Amino acid sequence: MNLDVYLKELEELVNIDSGSKIPKGVDKVCDLLFKKFEGLNLIVKKHYISDDAGHCLEIRNKDNENIDILILGHMDTVFGEGESTKRPFTIKDNRAYGPGVVDMKSALLCIYYAIEELINEDNLNKSICIAFNCDEEISSIYSRELLEDLGRKSKYALILEPARANGAFVANRKGVMKYKIEFKGVASHSGNNHKEGKSAINELAHWVLNLHKLTNYEKGTTVNVGIINGGSSANVVCPYASCEVDIRVTCKEEADKIDKAINELKNNIHTQGVEVVINGGLKRPPMPMTKEREDLHKIVEEAGKEENINVHWTDAGGGSDGNIVASVGACVVDAIGPIGGLAHNEKEYLEIESIEPSIRLLKNIIKKLS
């Protein structure tokens, strides 16, 4: 791998606005990667999944039903149109900057170069499937079915999300639950007919307090009402309000308990005459440790030791596509991509010195699993 060539290719990818809600940008990234992997004489195909999303990319070395090693990445970022024009790819003090530079466009190229080198060394023996989706940053709402299908067929799954700023990989991930709750009341003049009104905001306020009571730090459960909307004028009893809720849990049992508790709140409406509509649920299942994953972690640690790479672990409150494929049976190791920090931030960065070790580690993991 020539680092100068890699960085020029990374610059091209980063300078494409490929936010989850910019399908044409995701497809530009997809087209570039399609050509690169096709040049390795691999089986490459695009997956159309929705008019509202870009394509997904699937790459295989063998036309097998079952997959020995699934390698996952995503082509989308959290940023909107025009972000790469405002702050294009730059390099300063051995760090690269730009939208999606570490989350996770750098890893897409690391995967390519690891596979290229394995092919050149005649070391790509197992059935390998690489999948890049278009909507990971919005919980893979369009590509989930594809990911679940690939996960069911896979023995192992390597998730190339970025390593943490301190170089740690991710051991366990919390599950992610999302809800939108709507409150439908009755409007009235707040001066002349206040009593006839049924305030949606009043009901919402009680729900916010009750929802936050579901947080349990000892169990690792957090509930956050992050967005509330409602009202049109101070002199109108509010007929409509809504809130959006983000919940993180460590196990499926806790997710079921929280979902039940939220729906039971409908049985205790505080503001009579207000209708409550709940939409949502578990978007990414928790990814707890298992014996199989512990064994895989040991293999990764051995691979790192052989490459003089310090492999260490941390837990994460955020989800990844690893949660999805783990929930259908794949044995997952997560966040083994290049090192960086401040993802989803205008100061997001990639440690350039971590690129080459990331490629070496991925290669050695694949060899050991073969």
PDB file of N, CA and C in Angstrom, residues 174-178 214-223 247-262 281-288:
ATOM      1  N   LYS A 174     -24.316  -1.153  23.592  1.00  0.00           N
ATOM      2  CA  LYS A 174     -25.698  -1.106  24.056  1.00  0.00           C
ATOM      3  C   LYS A 174     -26.655  -1.196  22.874  1.00  0.00           C
ATOM      4  N   GLY A 175     -27.874  -1.635  23.175  1.00  0.00           N
ATOM      5  CA  GLY A 175     -28.939  -1.590  22.188  1.00  0.00           C
ATOM      6  C   GLY A 175     -29.523  -0.189  22.122  1.00  0.00           C
ATOM      7  N   VAL A 176     -30.082   0.134  20.971  1.00  0.00           N
ATOM      8  CA  VAL A 176     -30.627   1.477  20.741  1.00  0.00           C
ATOM      9  C   VAL A 176     -32.122   1.379  20.477  1.00  0.00           C
ATOM     10  N   MET A 177     -32.897   2.117  21.262  1.00  0.00           N
ATOM     11  CA  MET A 177     -34.343   2.206  21.074  1.00  0.00           C
ATOM     12  C   MET A 177     -34.696   3.644  20.709  1.00  0.00           C
ATOM     13  N   LYS A 178     -35.616   3.799  19.771  1.00  0.00           N
ATOM     14  CA  LYS A 178     -36.049   5.130  19.337  1.00  0.00           C
ATOM     15  C   LYS A 178     -37.578   5.174  19.332  1.00  0.00           C
ATOM     16  N   LEU A 214     -37.392   6.218  33.971  1.00  0.00           N
ATOM     17  CA  LEU A 214     -37.026   4.864  33.553  1.00  0.00           C
ATOM     18  C   LEU A 214     -35.512   4.675  33.458  1.00  0.00           C
ATOM     19  N   THR A 215     -34.751   5.763  33.505  1.00  0.00           N
ATOM     20  CA  THR A 215     -33.291   5.653  33.513  1.00  0.00           C
ATOM     21  C   THR A 215     -32.835   4.876  34.746  1.00  0.00           C
ATOM     22  N   ASN A 216     -31.924   3.924  34.517  1.00  0.00           N
ATOM     23  CA  ASN A 216     -31.385   3.117  35.616  1.00  0.00           C
ATOM     24  C   ASN A 216     -29.891   2.917  35.354  1.00  0.00           C
ATOM     25  N   TYR A 217     -29.073   3.742  35.987  1.00  0.00           N
ATOM     26  CA  TYR A 217     -27.641   3.704  35.715  1.00  0.00           C
ATOM     27  C   TYR A 217     -27.005   2.385  36.130  1.00  0.00           C
ATOM     28  N   GLU A 218     -27.514   1.759  37.186  1.00  0.00           N
ATOM     29  CA  GLU A 218     -26.954   0.481  37.633  1.00  0.00           C
ATOM     30  C   GLU A 218     -27.114  -0.597  36.571  1.00  0.00           C
ATOM     31  N   LYS A 219     -28.220  -0.546  35.838  1.00  0.00           N
ATOM     32  CA  LYS A 219     -28.456  -1.521  34.772  1.00  0.00           C
ATOM     33  C   LYS A 219     -27.924  -1.043  33.425  1.00  0.00           C
ATOM     34  N   GLY A 220     -27.413   0.180  33.387  1.00  0.00           N
ATOM     35  CA  GLY A 220     -26.896   0.718  32.137  1.00  0.00           C
ATOM     36  C   GLY A 220     -27.974   1.237  31.209  1.00  0.00           C
ATOM     37  N   THR A 221     -29.159   1.499  31.752  1.00  0.00           N
ATOM     38  CA  THR A 221     -30.284   1.988  30.947  1.00  0.00           C
ATOM     39  C   THR A 221     -30.373   3.506  31.038  1.00  0.00           C
ATOM     40  N   THR A 222     -30.382   4.161  29.888  1.00  0.00           N
ATOM     41  CA  THR A 222     -30.550   5.616  29.864  1.00  0.00           C
ATOM     42  C   THR A 222     -31.697   5.985  28.942  1.00  0.00           C
ATOM     43  N   VAL A 223     -32.512   6.932  29.398  1.00  0.00           N
ATOM     44  CA  VAL A 223     -33.659   7.417  28.625  1.00  0.00           C
ATOM     45  C   VAL A 223     -33.498   8.917  28.453  1.00  0.00           C
ATOM     46  N   ILE A 247     -33.213   5.773  23.757  1.00  0.00           N
ATOM     47  CA  ILE A 247     -33.019   4.900  24.918  1.00  0.00           C
ATOM     48  C   ILE A 247     -31.891   3.917  24.620  1.00  0.00           C
ATOM     49  N   ARG A 248     -31.011   3.709  25.593  1.00  0.00           N
ATOM     50  CA  ARG A 248     -29.920   2.748  25.448  1.00  0.00           C
ATOM     51  C   ARG A 248     -30.037   1.681  26.535  1.00  0.00           C
ATOM     52  N   VAL A 249     -29.888   0.416  26.128  1.00  0.00           N
ATOM     53  CA  VAL A 249     -30.030  -0.709  27.063  1.00  0.00           C
ATOM     54  C   VAL A 249     -28.913  -1.722  26.834  1.00  0.00           C
ATOM     55  N   THR A 250     -28.601  -2.496  27.865  1.00  0.00           N
ATOM     56  CA  THR A 250     -27.505  -3.458  27.767  1.00  0.00           C
ATOM     57  C   THR A 250     -27.952  -4.866  27.396  1.00  0.00           C
ATOM     58  N   CYS A 251     -29.257  -5.146  27.483  1.00  0.00           N
ATOM     59  CA  CYS A 251     -29.733  -6.492  27.166  1.00  0.00           C
ATOM     60  C   CYS A 251     -31.152  -6.435  26.605  1.00  0.00           C
ATOM     61  N   LYS A 252     -31.529  -7.502  25.900  1.00  0.00           N
ATOM     62  CA  LYS A 252     -32.841  -7.565  25.267  1.00  0.00           C
ATOM     63  C   LYS A 252     -33.957  -7.552  26.312  1.00  0.00           C
ATOM     64  N   GLU A 253     -33.732  -8.184  27.459  1.00  0.00           N
ATOM     65  CA  GLU A 253     -34.752  -8.230  28.507  1.00  0.00           C
ATOM     66  C   GLU A 253     -35.084  -6.824  29.003  1.00  0.00           C
ATOM     67  N   GLU A 254     -34.064  -5.994  29.130  1.00  0.00           N
ATOM     68  CA  GLU A 254     -34.297  -4.616  29.571  1.00  0.00           C
ATOM     69  C   GLU A 254     -35.038  -3.828  28.495  1.00  0.00           C
ATOM     70  N   ALA A 255     -34.730  -4.097  27.230  1.00  0.00           N
ATOM     71  CA  ALA A 255     -35.441  -3.432  26.132  1.00  0.00           C
ATOM     72  C   ALA A 255     -36.925  -3.773  26.177  1.00  0.00           C
ATOM     73  N   ASP A 256     -37.233  -5.045  26.393  1.00  0.00           N
ATOM     74  CA  ASP A 256     -38.638  -5.464  26.480  1.00  0.00           C
ATOM     75  C   ASP A 256     -39.335  -4.798  27.666  1.00  0.00           C
ATOM     76  N   LYS A 257     -38.628  -4.702  28.783  1.00  0.00           N
ATOM     77  CA  LYS A 257     -39.189  -4.085  29.985  1.00  0.00           C
ATOM     78  C   LYS A 257     -39.494  -2.606  29.750  1.00  0.00           C
ATOM     79  N   ILE A 258     -38.572  -1.900  29.098  1.00  0.00           N
ATOM     80  CA  ILE A 258     -38.761  -0.471  28.835  1.00  0.00           C
ATOM     81  C   ILE A 258     -39.910  -0.255  27.860  1.00  0.00           C
ATOM     82  N   ASP A 259     -39.969  -1.080  26.817  1.00  0.00           N
ATOM     83  CA  ASP A 259     -41.046  -0.937  25.839  1.00  0.00           C
ATOM     84  C   ASP A 259     -42.406  -1.142  26.501  1.00  0.00           C
ATOM     85  N   LYS A 260     -42.491  -2.135  27.359  1.00  0.00           N
ATOM     86  CA  LYS A 260     -43.747  -2.388  28.082  1.00  0.00           C
ATOM     87  C   LYS A 260     -44.110  -1.207  28.975  1.00  0.00           C
ATOM     88  N   ALA A 261     -43.112  -0.649  29.669  1.00  0.00           N
ATOM     89  CA  ALA A 261     -43.365   0.474  30.574  1.00  0.00           C
ATOM     90  C   ALA A 261     -43.862   1.701  29.819  1.00  0.00           C
ATOM     91  N   ILE A 262     -43.294   1.950  28.644  1.00  0.00           N
ATOM     92  CA  ILE A 262     -43.716   3.106  27.848  1.00  0.00           C
ATOM     93  C   ILE A 262     -45.162   2.942  27.399  1.00  0.00           C
ATOM     94  N   GLY A 281     -39.459   1.614  18.816  1.00  0.00           N
ATOM     95  CA  GLY A 281     -39.071   0.375  19.469  1.00  0.00           C
ATOM     96  C   GLY A 281     -37.576   0.173  19.374  1.00  0.00           C
ATOM     97  N   LEU A 282     -37.157  -1.078  19.425  1.00  0.00           N
ATOM     98  CA  LEU A 282     -35.738  -1.431  19.404  1.00  0.00           C
ATOM     99  C   LEU A 282     -35.210  -1.347  17.976  1.00  0.00           C
ATOM    100  N   LYS A 283     -34.286  -0.433  17.728  1.00  0.00           N
ATOM    101  CA  LYS A 283     -33.723  -0.244  16.395  1.00  0.00           C
ATOM    102  C   LYS A 283     -32.441  -1.043  16.188  1.00  0.00           C
ATOM    103  N   ARG A 284     -31.619  -1.105  17.230  1.00  0.00           N
ATOM    104  CA  ARG A 284     -30.414  -1.928  17.175  1.00  0.00           C
ATOM    105  C   ARG A 284     -30.355  -2.765  18.452  1.00  0.00           C
ATOM    106  N   PRO A 285     -30.387  -4.090  18.333  1.00  0.00           N
ATOM    107  CA  PRO A 285     -30.350  -4.934  19.530  1.00  0.00           C
ATOM    108  C   PRO A 285     -29.023  -4.761  20.271  1.00  0.00           C
ATOM    109  N   PRO A 286     -29.001  -5.008  21.575  1.00  0.00           N
ATOM    110  CA  PRO A 286     -27.738  -4.956  22.318  1.00  0.00           C
ATOM    111  C   PRO A 286     -26.753  -5.997  21.787  1.00  0.00           C
ATOM    112  N   MET A 287     -25.469  -5.722  21.956  1.00  0.00           N
ATOM    113  CA  MET A 287     -24.428  -6.670  21.553  1.00  0.00           C
ATOM    114  C   MET A 287     -23.578  -7.018  22.773  1.00  0.00           C
ATOM    115  N   PRO A 288     -24.069  -7.927  23.624  1.00  0.00           N
ATOM    116  CA  PRO A 288     -23.326  -8.314  24.829  1.00  0.00           C
ATOM    117  C   PRO A 288     -22.244  -9.340  24.501  1.00  0.00           C
TER     118      PRO A 288
END
